[in-house]
CSV table of C-alpha atoms in Angstrom, one decimal:
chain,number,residue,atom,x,y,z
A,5,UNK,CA,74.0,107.6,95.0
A,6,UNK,CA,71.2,105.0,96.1
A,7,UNK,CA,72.3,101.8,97.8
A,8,UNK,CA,71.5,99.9,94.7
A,9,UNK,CA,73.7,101.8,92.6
A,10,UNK,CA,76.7,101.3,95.7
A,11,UNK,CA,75.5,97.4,95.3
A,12,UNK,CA,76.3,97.4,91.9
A,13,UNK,CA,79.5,99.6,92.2
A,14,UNK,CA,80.6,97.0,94.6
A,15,UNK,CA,79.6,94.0,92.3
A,16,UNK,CA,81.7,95.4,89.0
A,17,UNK,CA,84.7,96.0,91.5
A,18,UNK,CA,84.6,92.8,93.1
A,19,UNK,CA,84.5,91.4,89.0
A,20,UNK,CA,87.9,93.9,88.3
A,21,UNK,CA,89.8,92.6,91.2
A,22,UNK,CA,89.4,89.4,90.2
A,23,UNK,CA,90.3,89.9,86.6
A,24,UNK,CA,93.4,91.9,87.9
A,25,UNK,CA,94.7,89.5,90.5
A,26,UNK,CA,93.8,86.5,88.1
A,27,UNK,CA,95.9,88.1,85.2
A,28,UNK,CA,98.5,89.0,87.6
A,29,UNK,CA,98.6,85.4,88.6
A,30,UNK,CA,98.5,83.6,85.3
A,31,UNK,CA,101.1,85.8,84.1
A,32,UNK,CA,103.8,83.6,84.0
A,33,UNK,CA,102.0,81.3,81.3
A,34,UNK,CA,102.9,84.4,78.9
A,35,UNK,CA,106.2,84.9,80.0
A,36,UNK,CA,107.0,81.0,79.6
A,37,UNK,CA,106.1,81.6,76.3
A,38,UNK,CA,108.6,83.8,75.7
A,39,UNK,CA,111.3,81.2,77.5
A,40,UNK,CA,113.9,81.4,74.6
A,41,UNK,CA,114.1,85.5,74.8
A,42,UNK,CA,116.5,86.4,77.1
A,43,UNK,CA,115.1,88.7,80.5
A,44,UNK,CA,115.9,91.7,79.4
A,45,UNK,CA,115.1,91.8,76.2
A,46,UNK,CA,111.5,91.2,77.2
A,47,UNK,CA,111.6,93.7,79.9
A,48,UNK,CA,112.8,96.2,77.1
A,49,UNK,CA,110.0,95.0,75.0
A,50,UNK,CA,107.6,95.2,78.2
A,51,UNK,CA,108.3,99.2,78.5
A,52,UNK,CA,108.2,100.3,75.1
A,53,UNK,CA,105.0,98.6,74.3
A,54,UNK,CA,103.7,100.0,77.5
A,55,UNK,CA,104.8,102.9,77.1
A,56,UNK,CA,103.0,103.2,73.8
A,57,UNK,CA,99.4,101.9,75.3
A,58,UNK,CA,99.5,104.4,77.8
A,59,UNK,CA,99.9,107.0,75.9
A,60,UNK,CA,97.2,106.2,73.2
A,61,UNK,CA,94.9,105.9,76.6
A,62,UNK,CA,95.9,109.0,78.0
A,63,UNK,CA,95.4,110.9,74.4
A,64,UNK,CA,92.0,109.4,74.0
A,65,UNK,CA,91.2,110.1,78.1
A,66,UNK,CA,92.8,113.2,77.4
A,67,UNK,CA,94.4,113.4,80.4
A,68,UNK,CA,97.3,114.6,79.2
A,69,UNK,CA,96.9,118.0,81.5
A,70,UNK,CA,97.8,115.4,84.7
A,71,UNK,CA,101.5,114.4,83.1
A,72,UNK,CA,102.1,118.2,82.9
A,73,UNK,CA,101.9,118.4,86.3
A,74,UNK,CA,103.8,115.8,87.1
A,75,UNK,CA,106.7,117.5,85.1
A,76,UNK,CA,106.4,120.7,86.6
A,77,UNK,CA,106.6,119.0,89.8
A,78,UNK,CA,110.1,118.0,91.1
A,79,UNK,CA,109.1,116.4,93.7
A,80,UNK,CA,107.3,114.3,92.0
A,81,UNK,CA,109.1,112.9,89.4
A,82,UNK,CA,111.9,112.5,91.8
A,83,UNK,CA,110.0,110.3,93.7
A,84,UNK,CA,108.6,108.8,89.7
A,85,UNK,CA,111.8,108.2,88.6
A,86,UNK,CA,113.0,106.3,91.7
A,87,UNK,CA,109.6,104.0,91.4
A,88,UNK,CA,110.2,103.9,87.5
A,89,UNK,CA,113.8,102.2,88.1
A,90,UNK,CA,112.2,100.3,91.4
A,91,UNK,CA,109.6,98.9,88.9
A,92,UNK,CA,111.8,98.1,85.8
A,93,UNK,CA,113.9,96.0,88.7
A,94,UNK,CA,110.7,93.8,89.8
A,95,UNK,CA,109.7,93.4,86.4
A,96,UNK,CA,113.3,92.1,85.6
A,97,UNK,CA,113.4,89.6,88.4
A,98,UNK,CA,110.2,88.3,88.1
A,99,UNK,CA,110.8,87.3,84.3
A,100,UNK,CA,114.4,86.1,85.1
A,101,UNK,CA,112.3,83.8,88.2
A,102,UNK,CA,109.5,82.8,85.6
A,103,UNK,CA,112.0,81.8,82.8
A,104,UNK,CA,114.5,80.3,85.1
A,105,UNK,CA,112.1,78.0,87.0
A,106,UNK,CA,111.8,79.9,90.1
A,107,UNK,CA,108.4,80.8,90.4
A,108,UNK,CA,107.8,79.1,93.7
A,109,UNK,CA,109.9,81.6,94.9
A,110,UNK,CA,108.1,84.2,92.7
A,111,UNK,CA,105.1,83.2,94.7
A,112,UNK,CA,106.6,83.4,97.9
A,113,UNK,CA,107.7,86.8,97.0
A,114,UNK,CA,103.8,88.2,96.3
A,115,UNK,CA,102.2,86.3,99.5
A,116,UNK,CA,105.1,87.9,101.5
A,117,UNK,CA,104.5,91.3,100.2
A,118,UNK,CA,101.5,92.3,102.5
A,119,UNK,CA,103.6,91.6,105.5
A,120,UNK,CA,106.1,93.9,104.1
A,121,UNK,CA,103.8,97.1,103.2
A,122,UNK,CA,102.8,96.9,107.0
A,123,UNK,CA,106.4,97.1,107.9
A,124,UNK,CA,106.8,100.0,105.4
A,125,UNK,CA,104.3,101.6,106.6
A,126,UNK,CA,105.4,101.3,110.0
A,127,UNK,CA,109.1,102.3,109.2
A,128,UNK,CA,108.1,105.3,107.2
A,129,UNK,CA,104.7,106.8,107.3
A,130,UNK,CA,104.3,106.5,111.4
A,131,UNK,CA,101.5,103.6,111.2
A,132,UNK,CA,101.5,101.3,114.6
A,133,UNK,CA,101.4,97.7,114.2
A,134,UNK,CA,98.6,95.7,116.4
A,135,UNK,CA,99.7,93.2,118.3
A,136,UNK,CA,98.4,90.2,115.9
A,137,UNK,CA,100.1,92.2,113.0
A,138,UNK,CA,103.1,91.9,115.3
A,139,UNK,CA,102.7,87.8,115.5
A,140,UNK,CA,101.9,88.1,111.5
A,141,UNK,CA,105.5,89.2,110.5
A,142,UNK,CA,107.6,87.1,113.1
A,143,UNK,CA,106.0,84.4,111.8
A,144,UNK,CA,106.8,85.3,108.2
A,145,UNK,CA,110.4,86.2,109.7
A,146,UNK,CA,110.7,82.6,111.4
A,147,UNK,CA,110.0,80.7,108.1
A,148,UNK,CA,112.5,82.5,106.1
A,149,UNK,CA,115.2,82.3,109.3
A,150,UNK,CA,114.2,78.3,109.6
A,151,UNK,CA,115.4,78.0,106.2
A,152,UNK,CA,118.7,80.2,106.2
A,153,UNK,CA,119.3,78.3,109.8
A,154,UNK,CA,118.6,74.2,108.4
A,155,UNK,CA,118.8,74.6,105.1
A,156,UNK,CA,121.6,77.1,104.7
A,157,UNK,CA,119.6,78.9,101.7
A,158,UNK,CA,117.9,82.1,101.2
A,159,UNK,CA,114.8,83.1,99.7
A,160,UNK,CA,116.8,86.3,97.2
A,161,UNK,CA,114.5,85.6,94.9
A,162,UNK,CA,111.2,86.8,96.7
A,163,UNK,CA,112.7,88.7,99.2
A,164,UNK,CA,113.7,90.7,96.3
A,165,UNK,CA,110.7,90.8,94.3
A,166,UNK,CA,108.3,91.8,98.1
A,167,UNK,CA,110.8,94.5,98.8
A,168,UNK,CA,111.2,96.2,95.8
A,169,UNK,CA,107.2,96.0,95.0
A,170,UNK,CA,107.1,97.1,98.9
A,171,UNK,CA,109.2,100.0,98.4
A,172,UNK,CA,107.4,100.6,94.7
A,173,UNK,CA,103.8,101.1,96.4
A,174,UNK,CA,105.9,103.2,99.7
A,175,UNK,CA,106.8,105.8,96.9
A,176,UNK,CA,103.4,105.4,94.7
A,177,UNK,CA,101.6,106.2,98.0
A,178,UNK,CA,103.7,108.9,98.7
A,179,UNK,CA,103.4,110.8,95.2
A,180,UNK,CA,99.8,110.5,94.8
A,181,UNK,CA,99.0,110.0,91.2
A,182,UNK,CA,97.1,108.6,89.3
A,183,UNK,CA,97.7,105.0,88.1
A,184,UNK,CA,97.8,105.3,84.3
A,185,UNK,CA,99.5,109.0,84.5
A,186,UNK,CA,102.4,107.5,86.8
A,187,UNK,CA,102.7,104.7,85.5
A,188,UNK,CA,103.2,106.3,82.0
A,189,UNK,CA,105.7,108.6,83.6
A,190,UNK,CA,107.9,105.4,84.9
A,191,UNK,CA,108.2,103.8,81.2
A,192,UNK,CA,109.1,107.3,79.8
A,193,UNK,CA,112.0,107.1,82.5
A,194,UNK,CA,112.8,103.4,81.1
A,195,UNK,CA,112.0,104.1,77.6
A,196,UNK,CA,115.3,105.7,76.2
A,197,UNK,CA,117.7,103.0,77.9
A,198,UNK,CA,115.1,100.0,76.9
A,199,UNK,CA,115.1,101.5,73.7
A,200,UNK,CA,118.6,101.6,73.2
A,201,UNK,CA,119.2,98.1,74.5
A,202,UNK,CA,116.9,96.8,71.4
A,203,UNK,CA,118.1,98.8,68.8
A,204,UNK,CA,121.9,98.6,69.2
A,205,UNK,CA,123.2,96.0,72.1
A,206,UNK,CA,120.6,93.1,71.8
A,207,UNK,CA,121.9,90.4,69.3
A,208,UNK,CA,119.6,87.3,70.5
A,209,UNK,CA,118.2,85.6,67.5
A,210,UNK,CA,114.9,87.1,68.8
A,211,UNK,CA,116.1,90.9,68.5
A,212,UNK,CA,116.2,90.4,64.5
A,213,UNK,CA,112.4,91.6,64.1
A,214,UNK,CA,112.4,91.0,60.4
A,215,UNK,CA,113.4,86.9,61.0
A,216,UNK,CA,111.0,86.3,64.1
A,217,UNK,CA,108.1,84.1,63.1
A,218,UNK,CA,104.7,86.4,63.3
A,219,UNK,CA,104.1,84.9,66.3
A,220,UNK,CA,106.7,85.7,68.3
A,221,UNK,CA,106.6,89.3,67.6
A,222,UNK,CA,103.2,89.2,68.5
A,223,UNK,CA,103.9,87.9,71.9
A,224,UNK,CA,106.9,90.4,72.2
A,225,UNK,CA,104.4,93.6,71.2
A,226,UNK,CA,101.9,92.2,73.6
A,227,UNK,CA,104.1,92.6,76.5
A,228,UNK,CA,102.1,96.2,76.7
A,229,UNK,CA,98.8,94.7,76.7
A,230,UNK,CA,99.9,91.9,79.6
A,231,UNK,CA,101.4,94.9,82.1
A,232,UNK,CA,99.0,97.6,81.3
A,233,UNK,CA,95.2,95.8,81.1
A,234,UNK,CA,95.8,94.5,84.7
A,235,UNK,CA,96.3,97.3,85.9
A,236,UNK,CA,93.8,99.3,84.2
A,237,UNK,CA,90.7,96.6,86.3
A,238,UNK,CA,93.2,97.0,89.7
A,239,UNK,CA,92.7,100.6,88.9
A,240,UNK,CA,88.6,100.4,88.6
A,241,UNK,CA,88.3,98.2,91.6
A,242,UNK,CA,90.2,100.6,93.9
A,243,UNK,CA,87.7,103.3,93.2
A,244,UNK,CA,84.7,100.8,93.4
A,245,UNK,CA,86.5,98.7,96.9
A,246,UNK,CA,87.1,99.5,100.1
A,247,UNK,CA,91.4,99.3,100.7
A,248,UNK,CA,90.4,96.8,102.8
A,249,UNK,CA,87.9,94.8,100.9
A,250,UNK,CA,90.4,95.2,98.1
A,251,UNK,CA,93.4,93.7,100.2
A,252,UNK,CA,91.7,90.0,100.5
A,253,UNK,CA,91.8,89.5,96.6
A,254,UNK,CA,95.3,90.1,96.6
A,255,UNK,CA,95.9,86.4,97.5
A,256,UNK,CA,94.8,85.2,93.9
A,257,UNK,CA,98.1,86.0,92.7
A,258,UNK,CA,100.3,84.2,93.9
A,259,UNK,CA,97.7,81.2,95.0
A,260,UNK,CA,97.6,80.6,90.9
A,261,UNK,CA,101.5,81.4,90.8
A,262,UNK,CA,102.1,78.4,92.8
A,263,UNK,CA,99.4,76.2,91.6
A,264,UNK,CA,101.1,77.1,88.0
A,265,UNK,CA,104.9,76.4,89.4
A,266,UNK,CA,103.8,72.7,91.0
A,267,UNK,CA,100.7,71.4,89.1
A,268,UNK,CA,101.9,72.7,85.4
A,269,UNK,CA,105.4,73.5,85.3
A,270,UNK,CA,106.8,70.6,87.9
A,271,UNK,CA,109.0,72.7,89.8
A,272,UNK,CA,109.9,70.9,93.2
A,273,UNK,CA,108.3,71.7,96.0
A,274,UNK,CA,111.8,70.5,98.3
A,275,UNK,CA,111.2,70.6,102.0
A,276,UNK,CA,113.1,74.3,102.3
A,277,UNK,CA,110.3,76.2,100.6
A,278,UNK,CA,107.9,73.6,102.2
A,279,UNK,CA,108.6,74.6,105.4
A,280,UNK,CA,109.1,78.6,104.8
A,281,UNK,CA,105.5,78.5,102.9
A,282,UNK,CA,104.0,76.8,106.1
A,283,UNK,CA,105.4,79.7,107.9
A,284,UNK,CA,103.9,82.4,105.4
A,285,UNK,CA,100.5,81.0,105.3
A,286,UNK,CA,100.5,80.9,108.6
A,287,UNK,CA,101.2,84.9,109.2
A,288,UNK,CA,99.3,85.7,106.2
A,289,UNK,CA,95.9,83.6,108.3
A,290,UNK,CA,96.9,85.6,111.1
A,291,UNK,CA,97.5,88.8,109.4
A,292,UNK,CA,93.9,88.3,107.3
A,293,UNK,CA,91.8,87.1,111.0
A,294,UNK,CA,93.3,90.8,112.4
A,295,UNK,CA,92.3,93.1,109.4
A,296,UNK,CA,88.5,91.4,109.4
A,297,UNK,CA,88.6,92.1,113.0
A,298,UNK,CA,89.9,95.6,112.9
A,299,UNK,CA,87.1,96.3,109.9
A,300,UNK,CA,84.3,94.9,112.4
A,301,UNK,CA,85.6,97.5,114.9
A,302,UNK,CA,85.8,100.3,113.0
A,303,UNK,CA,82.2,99.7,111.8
A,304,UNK,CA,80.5,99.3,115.2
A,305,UNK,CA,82.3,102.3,116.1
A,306,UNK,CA,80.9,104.2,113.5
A,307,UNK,CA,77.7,102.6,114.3
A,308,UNK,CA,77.6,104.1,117.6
């Protein structure tokens, strides 16, 4: 491959982050659509449309060879179906935090989320912090402390959506496969229980298909289109990026997530969260100025 063609492999990843991290970010304007539909309906709705997408792309990709190994593989749907119900969790929290006016703490969750894969990977796959990596997540742990101590609350809400997305990628990382296959896998896992939960327990007004207005169904059957497209561009960046090129779009998120929650939705930004997002920022700048140091390293050194 020339360097033009790497120059323009780089330019059409660079383009798919930003579409991933963008649509991961303005999520939450389709969810607050959906404001009168109670969480788990729409994470029921969110897994069987996906579900359904995923497999038209995997027939059409015909990759359908890759799932059969998968389920010939204990291993690996052991570690699949553990993700699968890690996954249905997160997704279940976030729309609860969405719907419920909590996406400041939503936010928080995603910026805190880096700081916890390094911990991850430091608890469970043998990877040494540096010493600014170090400073990065005491300074993350001194916001959230600062808050329990002063302010006698706790962040649940994005402590619980970083860990379980933390421990979500620990397991992805340690199956090894492929995006759509896997994540086709998990829904199959969630499909039977979200399916029973829509046919015979929900009795919201929305669960009665036949009485929706058109275009609330359409939002419901969209849910597929909202999880899985993202994905799909994260998916083409990854094998276009650099992991570490890759790892400074992942800000976009939750920079739009809390641009949404103050500027559009007028959630309060009360002195508690100001405080703990100082903190965050603060490790995330630190956290940031050590991986663009550590790249420059590792270049010169290969330079040499």
């Amino acid at each position: 491959m020339t360097s033009e063609d790497e120059q323009q492999r780089a330019r059409q990843g660079v383009l798919l982050a930003i579409g991933a991290y963008t649509m991961w970010g303005i999520a939450p304007i389709y969810f607050k659509q959906l404001a009168g539909v109670p969480a788990l309906e729409i994470l029921s709705h969110r897994v069987v449309w996906s579900f359904l997408l995923l497999a038209l792309l995997l027939h059409f990709g015909r990759h359908w060879g890759s799932v059969r190994d998968v389920f010939r593989d204990k291993r690996k749907m052991v570690y699949l179906t553990s993700s699968a119900i890690l996954i249905g969790f997160n997704w279940l929290l976030f729309i609860w935090a969405v719907n419920a006016n909590h996406m400041l703490d939503a936010s928080l969750g995603y910026y805190i989320n880096p700081l916890i894969n390094v911990l991850l990977g430091m608890l469970f796959l043998g990877e040494r912090l540096r010493a600014l990596q170090w400073v990065a997540v005491a300074l993350a742990a001194g916001g959230v402390l600062i808050q329990l101590i002063a302010f006698g609350s706790v962040p649940l809400v994005a402590i619980g959506l970083a860990c379980s997305f933390g421990f979500y990628g620990l397991l992805r990382k340690k199956v090894s496969v492929g995006a759509q296959t896997g994540l086709f896998v998990e829904t199959l896992v969630l499909a039977p229980a979200a399916l029973i939960y829509l046919l015979w327990i929900a009795d919201s007004p929305s669960a009665h298909f036949t009485q929706n207005p058109i275009t609330l169904n359409l939002l419901l059957f969209s849910a597929g289109i909202i999880t899985t497209l993202p994905l799909l561009c994260f998916t083409g960046a990854a094998t276009r990026l650099k992991l570490s090129t890759l790892g400074f779009f992942q800000y976009i998120g939750p920079s739009l997530m809390f641009l949404l929650a103050v500027l559009v939705y007028g959630e309060a930004f009360t002195v508690d969260k100001a405080l703990t997002f100082v903190f965050i920022w603060g490790a995330l700048i630190v956290f940031s100025f050590d991986g663009l140091r550590n790249n420059r390293r590792s270049k010169k050194a290969l330079a040499k």
